[in-house]
Coordinates of C-alpha atoms in Angstrom, one line a residue:
X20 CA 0.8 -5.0 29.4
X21 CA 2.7 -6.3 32.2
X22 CA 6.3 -7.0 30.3
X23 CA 6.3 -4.5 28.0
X24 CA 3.9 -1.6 27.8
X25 CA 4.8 -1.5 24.4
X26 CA 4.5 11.7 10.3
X27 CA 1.6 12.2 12.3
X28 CA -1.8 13.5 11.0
X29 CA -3.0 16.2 13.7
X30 CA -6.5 17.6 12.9
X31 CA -5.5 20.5 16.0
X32 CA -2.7 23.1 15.6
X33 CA -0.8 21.8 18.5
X34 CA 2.0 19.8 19.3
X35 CA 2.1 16.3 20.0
X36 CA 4.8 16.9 22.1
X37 CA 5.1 19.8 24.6
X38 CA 8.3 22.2 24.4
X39 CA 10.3 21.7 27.6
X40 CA 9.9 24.0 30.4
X41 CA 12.4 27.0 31.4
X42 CA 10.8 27.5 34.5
X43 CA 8.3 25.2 37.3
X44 CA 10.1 21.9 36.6
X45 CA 13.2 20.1 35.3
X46 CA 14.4 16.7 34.7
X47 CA 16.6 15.2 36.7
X48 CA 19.8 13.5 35.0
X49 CA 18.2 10.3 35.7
X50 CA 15.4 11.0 33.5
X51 CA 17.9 12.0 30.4
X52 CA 17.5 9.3 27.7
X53 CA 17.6 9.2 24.0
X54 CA 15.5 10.5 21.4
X55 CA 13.5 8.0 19.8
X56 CA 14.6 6.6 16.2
X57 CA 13.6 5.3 13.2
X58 CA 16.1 2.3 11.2
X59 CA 14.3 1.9 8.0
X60 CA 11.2 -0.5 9.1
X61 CA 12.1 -0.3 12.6
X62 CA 11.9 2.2 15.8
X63 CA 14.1 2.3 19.0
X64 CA 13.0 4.4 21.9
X65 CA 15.0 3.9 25.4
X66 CA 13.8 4.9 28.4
X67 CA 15.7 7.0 31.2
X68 CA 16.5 3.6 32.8
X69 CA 18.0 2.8 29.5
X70 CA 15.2 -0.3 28.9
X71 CA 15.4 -0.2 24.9
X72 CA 12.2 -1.4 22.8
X73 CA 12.9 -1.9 19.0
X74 CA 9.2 -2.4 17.2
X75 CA 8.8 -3.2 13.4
X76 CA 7.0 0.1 12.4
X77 CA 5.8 -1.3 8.8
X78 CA 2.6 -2.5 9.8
X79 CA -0.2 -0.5 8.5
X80 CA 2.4 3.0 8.7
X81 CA 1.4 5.7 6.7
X82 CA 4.8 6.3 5.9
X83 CA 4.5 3.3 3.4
X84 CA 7.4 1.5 4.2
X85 CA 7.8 -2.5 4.5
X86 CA 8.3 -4.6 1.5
X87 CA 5.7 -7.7 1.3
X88 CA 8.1 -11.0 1.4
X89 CA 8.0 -13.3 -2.1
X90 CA 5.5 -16.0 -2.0
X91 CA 2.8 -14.1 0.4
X92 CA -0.4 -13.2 -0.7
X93 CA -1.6 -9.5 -1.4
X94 CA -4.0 -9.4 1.3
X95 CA -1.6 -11.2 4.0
X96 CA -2.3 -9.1 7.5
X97 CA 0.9 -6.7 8.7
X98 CA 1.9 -7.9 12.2
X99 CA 4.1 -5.9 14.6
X100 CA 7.4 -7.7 16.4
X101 CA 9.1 -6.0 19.5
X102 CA 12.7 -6.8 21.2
X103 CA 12.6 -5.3 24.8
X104 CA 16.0 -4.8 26.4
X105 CA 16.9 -3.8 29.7
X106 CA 20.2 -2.4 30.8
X107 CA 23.0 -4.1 32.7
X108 CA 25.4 -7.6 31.7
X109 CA 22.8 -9.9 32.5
X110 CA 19.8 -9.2 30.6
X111 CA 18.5 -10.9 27.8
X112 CA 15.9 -9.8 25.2
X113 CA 12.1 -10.8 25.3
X114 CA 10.6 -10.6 22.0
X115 CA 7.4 -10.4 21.7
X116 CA 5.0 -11.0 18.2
X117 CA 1.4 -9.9 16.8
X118 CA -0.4 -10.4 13.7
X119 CA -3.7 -8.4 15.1
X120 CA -4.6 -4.3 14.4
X121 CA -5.1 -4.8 18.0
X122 CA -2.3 -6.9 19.4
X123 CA -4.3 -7.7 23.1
X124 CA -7.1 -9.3 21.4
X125 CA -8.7 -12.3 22.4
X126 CA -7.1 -15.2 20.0
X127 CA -5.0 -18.2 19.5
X128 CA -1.8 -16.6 20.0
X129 CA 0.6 -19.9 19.8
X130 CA 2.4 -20.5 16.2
X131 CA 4.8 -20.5 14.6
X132 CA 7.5 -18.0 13.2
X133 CA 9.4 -18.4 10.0
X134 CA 12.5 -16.2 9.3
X135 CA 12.7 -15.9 5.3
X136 CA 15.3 -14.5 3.0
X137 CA 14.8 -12.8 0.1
X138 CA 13.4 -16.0 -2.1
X139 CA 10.9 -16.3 0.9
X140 CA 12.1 -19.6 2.2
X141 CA 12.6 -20.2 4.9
X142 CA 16.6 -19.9 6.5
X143 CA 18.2 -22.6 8.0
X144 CA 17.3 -22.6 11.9
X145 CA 14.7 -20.0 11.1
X146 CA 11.8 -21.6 12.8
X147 CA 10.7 -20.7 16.1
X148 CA 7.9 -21.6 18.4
X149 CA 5.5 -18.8 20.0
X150 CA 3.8 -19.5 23.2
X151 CA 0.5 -17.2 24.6
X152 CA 1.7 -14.0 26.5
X153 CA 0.0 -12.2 29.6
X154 CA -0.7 -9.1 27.0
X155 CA -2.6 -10.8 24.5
X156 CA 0.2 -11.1 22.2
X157 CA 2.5 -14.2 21.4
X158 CA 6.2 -14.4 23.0
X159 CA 9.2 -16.6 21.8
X160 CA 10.7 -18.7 24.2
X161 CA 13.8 -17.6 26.2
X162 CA 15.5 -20.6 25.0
X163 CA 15.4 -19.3 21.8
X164 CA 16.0 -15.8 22.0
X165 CA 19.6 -15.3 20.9
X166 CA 19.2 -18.4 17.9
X167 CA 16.3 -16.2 17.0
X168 CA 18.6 -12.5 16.7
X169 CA 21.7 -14.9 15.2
X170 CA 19.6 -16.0 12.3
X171 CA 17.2 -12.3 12.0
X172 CA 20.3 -10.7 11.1
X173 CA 20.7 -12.3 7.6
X174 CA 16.7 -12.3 7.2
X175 CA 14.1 -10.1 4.7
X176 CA 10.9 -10.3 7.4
X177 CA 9.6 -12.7 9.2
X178 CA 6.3 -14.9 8.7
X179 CA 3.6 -15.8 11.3
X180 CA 1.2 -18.8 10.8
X181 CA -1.1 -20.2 14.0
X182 CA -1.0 -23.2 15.7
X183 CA 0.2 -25.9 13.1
X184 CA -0.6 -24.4 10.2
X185 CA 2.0 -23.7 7.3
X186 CA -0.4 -20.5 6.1
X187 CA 1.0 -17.1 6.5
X188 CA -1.6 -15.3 8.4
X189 CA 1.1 -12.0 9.0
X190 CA 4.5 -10.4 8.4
X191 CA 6.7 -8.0 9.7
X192 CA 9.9 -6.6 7.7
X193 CA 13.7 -7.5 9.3
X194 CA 14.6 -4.2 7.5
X195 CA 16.5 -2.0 9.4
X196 CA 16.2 -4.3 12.4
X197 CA 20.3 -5.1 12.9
X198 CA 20.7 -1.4 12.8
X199 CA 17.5 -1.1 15.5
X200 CA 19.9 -3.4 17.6
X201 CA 23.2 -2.1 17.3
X202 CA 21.8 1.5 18.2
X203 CA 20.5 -0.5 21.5
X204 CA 23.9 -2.0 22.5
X205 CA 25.8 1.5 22.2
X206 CA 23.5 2.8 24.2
X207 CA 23.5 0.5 26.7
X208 CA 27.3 -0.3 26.3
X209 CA 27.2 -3.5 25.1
X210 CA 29.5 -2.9 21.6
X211 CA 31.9 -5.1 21.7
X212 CA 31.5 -7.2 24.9
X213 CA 30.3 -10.8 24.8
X214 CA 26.9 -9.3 26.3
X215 CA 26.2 -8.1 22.3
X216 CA 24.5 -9.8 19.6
X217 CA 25.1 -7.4 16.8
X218 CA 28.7 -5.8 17.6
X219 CA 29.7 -8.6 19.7
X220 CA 33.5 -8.5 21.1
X221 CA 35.9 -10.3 23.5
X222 CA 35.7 -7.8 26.6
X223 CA 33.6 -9.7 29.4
X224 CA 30.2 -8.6 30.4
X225 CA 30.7 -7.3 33.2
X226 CA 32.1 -4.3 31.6
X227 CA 28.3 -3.5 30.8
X228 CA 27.4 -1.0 32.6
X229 CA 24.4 -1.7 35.2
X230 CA 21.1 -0.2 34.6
X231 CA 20.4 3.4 36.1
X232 CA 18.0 3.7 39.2
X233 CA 14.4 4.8 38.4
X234 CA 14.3 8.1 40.1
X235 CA 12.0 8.2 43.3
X236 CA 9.1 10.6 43.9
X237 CA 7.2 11.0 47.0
X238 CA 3.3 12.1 45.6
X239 CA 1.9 14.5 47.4
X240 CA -2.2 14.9 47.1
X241 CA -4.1 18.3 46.3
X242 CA -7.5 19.0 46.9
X243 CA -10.1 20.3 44.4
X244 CA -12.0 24.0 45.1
X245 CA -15.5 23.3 45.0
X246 CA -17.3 24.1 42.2
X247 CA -19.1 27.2 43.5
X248 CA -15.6 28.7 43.8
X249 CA -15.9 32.3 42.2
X250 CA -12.9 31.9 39.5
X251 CA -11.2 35.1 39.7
X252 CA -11.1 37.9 37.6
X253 CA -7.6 37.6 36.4
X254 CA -8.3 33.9 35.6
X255 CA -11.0 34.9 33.9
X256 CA -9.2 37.7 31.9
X257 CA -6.2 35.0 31.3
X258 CA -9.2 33.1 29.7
X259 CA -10.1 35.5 27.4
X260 CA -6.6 36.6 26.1
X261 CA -5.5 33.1 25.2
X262 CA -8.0 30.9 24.7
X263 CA -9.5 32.2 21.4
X264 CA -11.5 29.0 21.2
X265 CA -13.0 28.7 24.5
X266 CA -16.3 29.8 24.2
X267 CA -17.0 27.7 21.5
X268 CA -15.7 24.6 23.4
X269 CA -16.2 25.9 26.8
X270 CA -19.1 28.7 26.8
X271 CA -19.0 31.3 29.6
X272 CA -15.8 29.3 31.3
X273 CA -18.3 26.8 33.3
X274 CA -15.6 24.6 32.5
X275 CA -12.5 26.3 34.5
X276 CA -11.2 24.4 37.5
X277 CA -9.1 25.5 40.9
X278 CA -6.8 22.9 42.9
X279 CA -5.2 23.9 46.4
X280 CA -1.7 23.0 46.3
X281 CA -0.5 24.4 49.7
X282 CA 1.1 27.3 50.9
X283 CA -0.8 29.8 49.1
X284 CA -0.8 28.2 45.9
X285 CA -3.8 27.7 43.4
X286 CA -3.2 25.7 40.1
X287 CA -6.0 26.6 37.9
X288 CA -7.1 24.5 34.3
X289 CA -8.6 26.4 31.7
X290 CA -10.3 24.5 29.3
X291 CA -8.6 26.4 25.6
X292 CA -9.5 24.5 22.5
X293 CA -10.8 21.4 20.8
X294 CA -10.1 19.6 17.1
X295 CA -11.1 16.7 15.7
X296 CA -10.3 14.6 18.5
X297 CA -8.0 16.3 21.2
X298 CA -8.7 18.8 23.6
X299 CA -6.0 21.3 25.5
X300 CA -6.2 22.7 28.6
X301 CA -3.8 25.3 29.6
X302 CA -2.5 25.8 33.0
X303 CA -1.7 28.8 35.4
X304 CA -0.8 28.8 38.9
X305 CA -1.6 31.9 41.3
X306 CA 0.5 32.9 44.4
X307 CA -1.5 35.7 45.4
X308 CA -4.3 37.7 44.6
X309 CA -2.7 39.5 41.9
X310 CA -0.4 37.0 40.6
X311 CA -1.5 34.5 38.0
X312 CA 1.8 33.0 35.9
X313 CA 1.6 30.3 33.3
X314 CA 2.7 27.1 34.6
X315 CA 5.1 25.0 32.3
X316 CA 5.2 21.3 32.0
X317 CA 8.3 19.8 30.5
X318 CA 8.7 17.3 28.1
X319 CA 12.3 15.1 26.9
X320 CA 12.9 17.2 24.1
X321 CA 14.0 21.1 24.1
X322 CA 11.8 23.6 23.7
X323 CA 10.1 24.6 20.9
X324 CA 7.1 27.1 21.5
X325 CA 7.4 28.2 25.0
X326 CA 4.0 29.5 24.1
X327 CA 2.2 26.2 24.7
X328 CA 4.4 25.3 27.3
X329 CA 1.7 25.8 30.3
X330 CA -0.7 23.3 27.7
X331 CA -1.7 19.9 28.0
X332 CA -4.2 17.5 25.7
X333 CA -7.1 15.3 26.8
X334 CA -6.3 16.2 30.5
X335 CA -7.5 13.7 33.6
X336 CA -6.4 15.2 36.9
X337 CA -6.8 12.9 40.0
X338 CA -6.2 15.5 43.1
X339 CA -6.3 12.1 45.9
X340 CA -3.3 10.8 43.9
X341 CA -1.4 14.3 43.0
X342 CA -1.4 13.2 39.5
X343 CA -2.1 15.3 35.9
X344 CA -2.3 13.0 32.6
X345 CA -2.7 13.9 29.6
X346 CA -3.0 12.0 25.9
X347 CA -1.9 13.4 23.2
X348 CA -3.7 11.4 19.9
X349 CA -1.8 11.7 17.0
X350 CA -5.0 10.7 14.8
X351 CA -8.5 9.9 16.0
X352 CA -7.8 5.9 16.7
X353 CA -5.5 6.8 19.1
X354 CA -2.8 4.4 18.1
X355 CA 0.1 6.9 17.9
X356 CA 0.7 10.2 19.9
X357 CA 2.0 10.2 23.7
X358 CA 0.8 10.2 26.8
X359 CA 2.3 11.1 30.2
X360 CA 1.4 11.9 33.5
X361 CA 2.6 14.8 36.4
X362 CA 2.8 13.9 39.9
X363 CA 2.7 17.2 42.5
X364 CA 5.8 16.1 45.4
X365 CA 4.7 19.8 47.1
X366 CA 6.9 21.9 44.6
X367 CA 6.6 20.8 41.2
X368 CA 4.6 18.4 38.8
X369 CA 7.4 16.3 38.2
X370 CA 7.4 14.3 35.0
X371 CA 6.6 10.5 36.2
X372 CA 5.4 8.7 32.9
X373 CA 5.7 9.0 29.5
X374 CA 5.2 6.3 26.8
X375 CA 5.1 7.2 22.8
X376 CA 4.4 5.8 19.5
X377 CA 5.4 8.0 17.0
X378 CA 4.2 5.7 14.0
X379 CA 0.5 5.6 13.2
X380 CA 0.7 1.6 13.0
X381 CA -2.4 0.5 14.8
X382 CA -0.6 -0.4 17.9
X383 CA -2.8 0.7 21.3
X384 CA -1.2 2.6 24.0
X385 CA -0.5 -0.4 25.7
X386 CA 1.9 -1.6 23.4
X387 CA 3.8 1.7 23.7
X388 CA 7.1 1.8 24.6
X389 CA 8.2 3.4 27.9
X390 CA 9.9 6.6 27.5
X391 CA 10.1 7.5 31.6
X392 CA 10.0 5.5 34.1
X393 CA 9.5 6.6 38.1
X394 CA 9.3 4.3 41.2
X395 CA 6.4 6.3 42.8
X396 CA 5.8 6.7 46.5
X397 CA 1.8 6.6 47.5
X398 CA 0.0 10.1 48.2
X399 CA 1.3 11.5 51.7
X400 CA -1.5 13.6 53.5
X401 CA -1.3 17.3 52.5
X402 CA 0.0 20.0 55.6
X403 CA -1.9 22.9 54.3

């Protein structure tokens, strides 16, 4: 998704999250943003360049939440809506609407949106027009943007119906969505400037402060050992001690891979463990021939089980690119969990990407909002 990329129900004992790391990488202030949050039917989650993305959650959630407006039929579709918000005086909202499980299907996205109180008419001004988007979904026009957010503050939900029809095809709950805003101006230092729609004030906008520079990483690519690289013993032995489920998913270790990262330094994968639908890897880089250490990846949040620290789930590594991803799935659809990729810059795997969808909603990675973002630099050849 080009504009916007857009509790859980693990079947594996690990986390959806990793614990941050105390050692082999850190995050740069630049990369410091909030936690995401939930307000009531709604979820805000900013990104380190403070770009905020408020999504009704009450689509499909298993948390039950979301209140059906009066007047619309029992079996009336759940539809997600999301206000994107970057950081700095000047920028405006794009909101963007789906009535689909899977919002970049193939359909007649332009319609028609109805904001409706609690007697499920229709409030005054409450109509707006949706236009096709480049995702698959349907966007409002820019035109209407802040008419949109004036009259959505006194609203119950909102009702979508395609092309000219009057017939509500979807909803999504206004509950908890001035609260999703207000949270998005503090943060971005909008309360009570004339830049706010929520809190709004008489200080001038340019006492908004500008959006924070992505950070900049130069990638640096690795090269894979071949596969009839003898593993060695203490990688084998690691194997043993901490991957209980190994053999099972894994027998006799055929699976275990080496990368050259430079300077005397191996990173080795170890294929651990496998659930339902998610499969971890653990990680361990050796210096020497007798020196084999976990290597921790680091997540936004503080630690919590420095155990798993060196462990990452449904693992792609690219060595050309100096990338690791990984994608955690918080149940077997995939439509909730995180995912986030490593880039090597010749010392560390430094965080470069994260998006996360806490609610199981139906919404597709694509649609996930941006948790960390990094203005990459391509692959620079290797000095070994």
């Amino acid at each position: 998704m080009a504009d916007m990329p857009l509790h859980m129900n693990l079947s594996v004992a690990k986390p959806l999250l990793l614990p941050l790391a105390l050692a082999g990488l850190f995050i740069t202030p630049a990369q410091a943003q909030s936690l995401p949050k939930d307000y009531r039917d709604w979820s805000v989650n900013c990104s380190n360049i403070k770009t905020c993305t408020a999504i009704s959650i009450s689509g499909l959630n298993e948390m039950g939440i979301g209140t059906r407006p009066r007047g619309v039929a029992v079996d009336t579709e759940m539809g997600w809506l999301w206000v994107e918000l970057e950081a700095g005086p000047s920028a405006k909202p794009k909101i963007i609407y789906s009535g689909l499980y899977d919002a970049s299907q193939t359909s007649n996205k332009e319609g028609s949106l109805r904001i409706v109180g609690r007697d499920g008419r229709p409030l005054a001004n409450g109509v707006f027009v949706l236009t096709a988007h480049e995702s698959g979904a349907s966007q409002l026009r820019g035109a209407d943007v802040d008419r949109f957010i004036a009259v959505a503050k006194s609203g119950q939900a909102i009702v979508y119906s395609s092309g000219t029809s009057r017939t509500v095809q979807s909803f999504a709950s206004l509950s908890g969505f001035v609260a999703a805003l207000r949270a998005i101006e503090a943060l971005q230092g909008r309360t009570g400037t004339v830049a706010a729609w929520v809190d709004v004030g008489k200080l001038a906008r340019e006492r908004v402060p500008p959006a924070p520079a992505a950070p900049r990483v130069n990638a640096l690519g690795f090269t894979k050992l071949s596969s009839r690289t003898t593993v060695p013993k203490l990688v084998s032995d690691r194997r043993k001690a901490e991957c209980d489920d190994s053999d099972r998913l894994d027998p006799g270790g055929q699976g275990i891979e080496g990368f050259n990262l430079g300077k005397g330094r191996t990173l080795w994968a170890i294929p651990c463990g496998a659930g339902a639908y998610n499969m971890w890897s653990k990680f361990y880089l050796q210096t020497n021939s007798t020196k084999l250490e976990p290597y921790r990846f680091s997540t936004p949040e503080p630690a919590a089980d420095e155990e798993d620290a060196n462990s990452l789930v449904n693992v792609s590594i690219e060595p050309e690119t100096g990338q690791i991803s990984a994608f955690s799935k918080g149940r077997g659809i995939g439509d909730c969990g995180s995912a986030e990729t490593y880039t090597w810059d010749g010392t560390n795997f430094v965080l470069t990407s994260l998006i996360e969808m806490n609610a199981c909603s139906g919404l597709m990675p694509d649609f996930w909002p941006v948790r960390i973002k990094t203005e990459m630099v391509a692959p620079i050849k290797s000095k070994r």
